[in-house]
Tab-separated table of C-alpha atoms in Angstrom:
chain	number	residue	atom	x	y	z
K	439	UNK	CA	0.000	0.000	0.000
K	440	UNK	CA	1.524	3.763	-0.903
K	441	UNK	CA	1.230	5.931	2.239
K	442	UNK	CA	1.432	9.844	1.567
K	443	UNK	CA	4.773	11.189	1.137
K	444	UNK	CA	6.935	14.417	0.502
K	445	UNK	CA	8.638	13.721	-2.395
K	446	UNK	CA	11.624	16.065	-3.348
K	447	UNK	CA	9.511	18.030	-5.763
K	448	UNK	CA	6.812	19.466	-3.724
K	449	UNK	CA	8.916	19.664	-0.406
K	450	UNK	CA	9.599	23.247	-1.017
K	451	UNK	CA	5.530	23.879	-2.239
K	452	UNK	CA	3.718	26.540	-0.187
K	453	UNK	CA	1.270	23.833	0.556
K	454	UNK	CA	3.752	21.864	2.242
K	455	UNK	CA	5.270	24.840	3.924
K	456	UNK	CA	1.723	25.577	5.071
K	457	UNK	CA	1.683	22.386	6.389
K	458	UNK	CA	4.375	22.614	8.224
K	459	UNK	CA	3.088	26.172	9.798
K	460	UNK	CA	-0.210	24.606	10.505
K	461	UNK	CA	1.797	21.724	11.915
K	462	UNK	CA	3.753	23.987	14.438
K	463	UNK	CA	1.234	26.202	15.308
K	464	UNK	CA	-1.476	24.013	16.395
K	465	UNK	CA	1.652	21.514	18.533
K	466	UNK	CA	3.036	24.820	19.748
K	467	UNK	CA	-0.563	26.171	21.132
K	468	UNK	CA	-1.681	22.498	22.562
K	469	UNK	CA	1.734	23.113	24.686
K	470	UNK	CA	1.157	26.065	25.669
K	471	UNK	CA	-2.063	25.092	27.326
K	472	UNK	CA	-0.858	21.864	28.562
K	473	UNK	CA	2.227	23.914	30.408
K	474	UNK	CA	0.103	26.814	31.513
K	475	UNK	CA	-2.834	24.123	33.183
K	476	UNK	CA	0.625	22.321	35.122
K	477	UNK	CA	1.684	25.562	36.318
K	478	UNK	CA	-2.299	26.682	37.153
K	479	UNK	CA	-2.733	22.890	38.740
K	480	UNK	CA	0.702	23.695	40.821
K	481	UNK	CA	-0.498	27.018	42.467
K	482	UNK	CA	1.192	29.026	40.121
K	483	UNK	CA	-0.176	32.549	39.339
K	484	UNK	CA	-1.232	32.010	35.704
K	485	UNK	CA	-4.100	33.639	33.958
K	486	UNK	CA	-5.954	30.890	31.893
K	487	UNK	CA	-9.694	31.000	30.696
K	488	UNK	CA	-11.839	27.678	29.920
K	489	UNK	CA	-11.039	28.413	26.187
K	490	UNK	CA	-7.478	28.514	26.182
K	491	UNK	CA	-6.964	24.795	24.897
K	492	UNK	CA	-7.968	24.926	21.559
K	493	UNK	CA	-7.808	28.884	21.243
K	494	UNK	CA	-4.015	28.881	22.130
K	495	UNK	CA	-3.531	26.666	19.033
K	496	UNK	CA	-6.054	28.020	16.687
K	497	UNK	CA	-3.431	31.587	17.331
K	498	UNK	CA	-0.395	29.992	16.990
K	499	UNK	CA	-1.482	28.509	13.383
K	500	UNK	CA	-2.512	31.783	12.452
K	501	UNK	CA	0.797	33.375	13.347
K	502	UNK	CA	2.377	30.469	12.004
K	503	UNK	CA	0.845	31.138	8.600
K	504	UNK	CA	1.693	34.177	7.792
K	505	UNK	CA	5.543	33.126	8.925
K	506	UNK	CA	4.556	30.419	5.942
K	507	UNK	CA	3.607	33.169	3.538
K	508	UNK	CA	7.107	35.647	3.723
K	509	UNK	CA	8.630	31.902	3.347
K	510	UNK	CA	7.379	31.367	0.414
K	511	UNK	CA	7.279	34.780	-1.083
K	512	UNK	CA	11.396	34.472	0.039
K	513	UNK	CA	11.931	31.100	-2.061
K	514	UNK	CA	10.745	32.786	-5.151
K	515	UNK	CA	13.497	35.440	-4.923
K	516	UNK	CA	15.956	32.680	-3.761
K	517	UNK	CA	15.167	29.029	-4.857
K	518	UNK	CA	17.298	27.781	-2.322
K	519	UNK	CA	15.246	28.475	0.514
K	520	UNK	CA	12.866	26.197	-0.887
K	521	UNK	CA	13.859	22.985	1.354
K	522	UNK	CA	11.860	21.427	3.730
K	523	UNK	CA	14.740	21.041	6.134
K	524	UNK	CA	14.629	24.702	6.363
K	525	UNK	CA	10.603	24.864	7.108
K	526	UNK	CA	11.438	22.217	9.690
K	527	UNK	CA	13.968	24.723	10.986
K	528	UNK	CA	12.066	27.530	10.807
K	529	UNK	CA	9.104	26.630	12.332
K	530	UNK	CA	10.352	24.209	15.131
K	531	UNK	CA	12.318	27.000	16.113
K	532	UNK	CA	9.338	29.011	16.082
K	533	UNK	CA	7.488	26.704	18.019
K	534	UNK	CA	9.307	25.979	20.866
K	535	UNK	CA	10.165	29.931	21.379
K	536	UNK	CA	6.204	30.165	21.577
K	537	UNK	CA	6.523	27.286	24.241
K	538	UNK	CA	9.187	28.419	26.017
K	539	UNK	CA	7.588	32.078	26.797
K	540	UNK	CA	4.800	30.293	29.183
K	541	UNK	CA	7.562	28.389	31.197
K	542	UNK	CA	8.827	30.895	33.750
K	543	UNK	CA	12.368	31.668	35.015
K	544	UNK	CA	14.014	30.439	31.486
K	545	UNK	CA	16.481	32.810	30.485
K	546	UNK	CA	17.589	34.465	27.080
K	547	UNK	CA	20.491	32.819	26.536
K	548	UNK	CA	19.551	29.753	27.739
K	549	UNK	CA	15.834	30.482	25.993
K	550	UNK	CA	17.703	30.778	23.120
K	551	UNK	CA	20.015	28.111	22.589
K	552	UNK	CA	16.840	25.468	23.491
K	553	UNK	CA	14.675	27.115	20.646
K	554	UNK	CA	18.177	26.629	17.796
K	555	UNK	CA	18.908	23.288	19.159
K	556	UNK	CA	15.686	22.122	18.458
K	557	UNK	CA	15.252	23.186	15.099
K	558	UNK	CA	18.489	21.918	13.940
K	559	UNK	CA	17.781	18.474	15.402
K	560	UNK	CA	14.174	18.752	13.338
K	561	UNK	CA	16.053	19.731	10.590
K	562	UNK	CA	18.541	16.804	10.458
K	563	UNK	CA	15.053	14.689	11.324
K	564	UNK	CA	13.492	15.829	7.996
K	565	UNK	CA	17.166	15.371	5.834
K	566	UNK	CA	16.950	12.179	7.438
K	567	UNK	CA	13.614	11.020	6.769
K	568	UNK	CA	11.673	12.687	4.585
K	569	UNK	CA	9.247	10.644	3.392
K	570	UNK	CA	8.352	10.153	7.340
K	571	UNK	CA	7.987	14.107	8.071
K	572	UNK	CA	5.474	14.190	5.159
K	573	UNK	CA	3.457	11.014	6.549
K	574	UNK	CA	3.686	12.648	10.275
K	575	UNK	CA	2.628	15.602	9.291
K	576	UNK	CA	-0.327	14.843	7.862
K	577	UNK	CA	-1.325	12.470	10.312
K	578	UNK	CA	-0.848	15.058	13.441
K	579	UNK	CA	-2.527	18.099	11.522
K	580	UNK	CA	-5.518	15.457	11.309
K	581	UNK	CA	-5.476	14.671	15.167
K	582	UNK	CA	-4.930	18.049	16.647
K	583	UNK	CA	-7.286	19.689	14.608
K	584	UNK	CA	-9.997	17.047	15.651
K	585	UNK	CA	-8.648	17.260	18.951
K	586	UNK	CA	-9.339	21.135	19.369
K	587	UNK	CA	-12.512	20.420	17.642
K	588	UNK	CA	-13.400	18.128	20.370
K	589	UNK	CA	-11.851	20.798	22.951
K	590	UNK	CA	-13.799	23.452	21.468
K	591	UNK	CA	-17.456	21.519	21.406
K	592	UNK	CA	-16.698	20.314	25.063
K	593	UNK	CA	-15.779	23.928	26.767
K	594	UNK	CA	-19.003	25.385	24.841
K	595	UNK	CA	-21.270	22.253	26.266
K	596	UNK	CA	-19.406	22.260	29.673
K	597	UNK	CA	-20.292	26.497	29.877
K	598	UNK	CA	-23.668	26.123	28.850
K	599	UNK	CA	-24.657	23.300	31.007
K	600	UNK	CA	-23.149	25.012	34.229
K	601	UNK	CA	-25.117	28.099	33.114
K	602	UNK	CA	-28.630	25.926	32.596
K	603	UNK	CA	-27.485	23.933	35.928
K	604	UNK	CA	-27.068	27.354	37.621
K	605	UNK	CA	-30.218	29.321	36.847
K	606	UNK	CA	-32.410	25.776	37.582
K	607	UNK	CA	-30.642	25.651	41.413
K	608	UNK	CA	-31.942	30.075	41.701
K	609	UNK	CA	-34.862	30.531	43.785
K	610	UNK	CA	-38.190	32.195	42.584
K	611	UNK	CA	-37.358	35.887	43.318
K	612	UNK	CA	-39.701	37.521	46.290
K	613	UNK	CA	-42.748	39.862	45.342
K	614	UNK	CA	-42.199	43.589	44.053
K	615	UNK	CA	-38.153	42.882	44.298
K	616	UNK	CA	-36.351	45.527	42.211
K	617	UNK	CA	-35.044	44.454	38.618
K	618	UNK	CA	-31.470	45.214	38.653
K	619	UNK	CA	-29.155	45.633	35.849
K	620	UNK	CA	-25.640	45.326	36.552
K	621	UNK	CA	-23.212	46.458	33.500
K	622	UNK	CA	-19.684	46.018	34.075
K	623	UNK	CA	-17.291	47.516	31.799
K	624	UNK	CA	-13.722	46.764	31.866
K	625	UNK	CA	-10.839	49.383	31.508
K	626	UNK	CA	-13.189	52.093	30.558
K	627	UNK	CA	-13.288	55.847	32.047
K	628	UNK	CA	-16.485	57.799	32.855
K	629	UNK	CA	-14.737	60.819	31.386
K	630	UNK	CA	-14.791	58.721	27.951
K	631	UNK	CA	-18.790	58.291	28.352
K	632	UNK	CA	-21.718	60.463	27.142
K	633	UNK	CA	-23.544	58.953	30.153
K	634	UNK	CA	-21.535	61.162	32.550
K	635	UNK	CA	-21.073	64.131	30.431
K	636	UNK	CA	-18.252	63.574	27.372
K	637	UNK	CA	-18.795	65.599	24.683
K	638	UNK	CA	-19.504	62.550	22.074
K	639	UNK	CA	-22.130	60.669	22.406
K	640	UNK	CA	-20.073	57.034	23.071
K	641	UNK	CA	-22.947	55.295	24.809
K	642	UNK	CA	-26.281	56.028	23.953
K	643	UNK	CA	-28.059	52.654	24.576
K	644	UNK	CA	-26.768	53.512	28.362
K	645	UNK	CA	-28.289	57.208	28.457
K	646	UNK	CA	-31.652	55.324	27.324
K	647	UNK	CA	-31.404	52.483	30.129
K	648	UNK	CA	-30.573	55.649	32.343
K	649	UNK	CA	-33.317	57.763	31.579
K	650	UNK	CA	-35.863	54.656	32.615
């Protein structure tokens, strides 16, 4: 049976540079949240919402991408570039600097010389085997991006059953209790709003709630 392959042809294609953006990007961002839940689960300080596991990758593939693009635009000017031993390079490198910002106390240098060591050791990886980057590489972008599929189904079922859950367990409110609305808007200054007097009228749906 022929499994899919990279042959020497279309390793320096922009599909298969894509690929290996996509590739990086969605690995990179699935580490990133595994690394930042550790740290969370460890008592580290560490912001983290519910969507950060398949968000985290979904950015990193779109920062990968455009990486991909210049890449390509680069191997028209010089045909050189256009090895997949350099992608590998490229965006391993890229990767694990994306990784290695959420781990804390790693310096520079030391930052540094991780995030080049790695991509050279992909790079000899893909001289080395080619014909297995191009199978792996297909087969992970398949699996993550079913896996953050899964990820992102599950966090918007988990959120909306808690929310259900929640407003089932609230008691009937007493007679003649006051409606209250309560608006909360982050980072913003009451200079900046009509409601309290700016020139420009910035919030106008507020001055109506106000007036009733």
């Amino acid at each position: 049976l022929m499994q899919p392959r990279i042959s020497t042809d279309e390793s320096g294609s922009p599909a298969t540079v894509a690929l290996f953006a996509l590739s990086a990007g969605l690995l990179a961002g699935l580490t990133e949240a595994a690394l930042t839940l550790a740290i969370k689960l460890r008592g580290g300080w560490v912001y983290s919402g519910p969507h950060l596991g398949w968000m985290a990758p979904v950015a990193d593939a779109m920062t990968f991408l455009p990486v991909a693009l210049l890449l390509v635009l680069a191997q028209r000017v010089w045909p050189r570039l256009a090895a997949p031993h350099l992608a590998v390079f490229v965006f391993v490198s890229l990767g694990s600097w994306s990784v290695s910002l959420v781990v804390p106390g790693v310096s520079v240098l030391a930052g540094t010389i991780l995030v080049v060591g790695l991509g050279v050791q992909g790079a000899r990886f893909a001289l080395k085997y080619p014909h297995r980057l191009g199978v792996a590489l297909r087969a992970s972008c398949t699996f993550m991006a079913a896996l953050i599929v899964i990820l992102a189904a599950s966090t918007y079922l988990w959120q909306w059953s808690a929310e259900r859950l929640a407003l089932a367990r609230l008691s009937a409110a007493a007679p003649n209790t006051p409606n209250v609305l309560l608006i909360v808007l982050d980072t913003v200054r009451a200079q900046s709003l009509s409601l309290y007097g700016y020139a420009r009228r910035t919030t106008p749906t507020l001055e109506q709630l106000a007036e009733r």
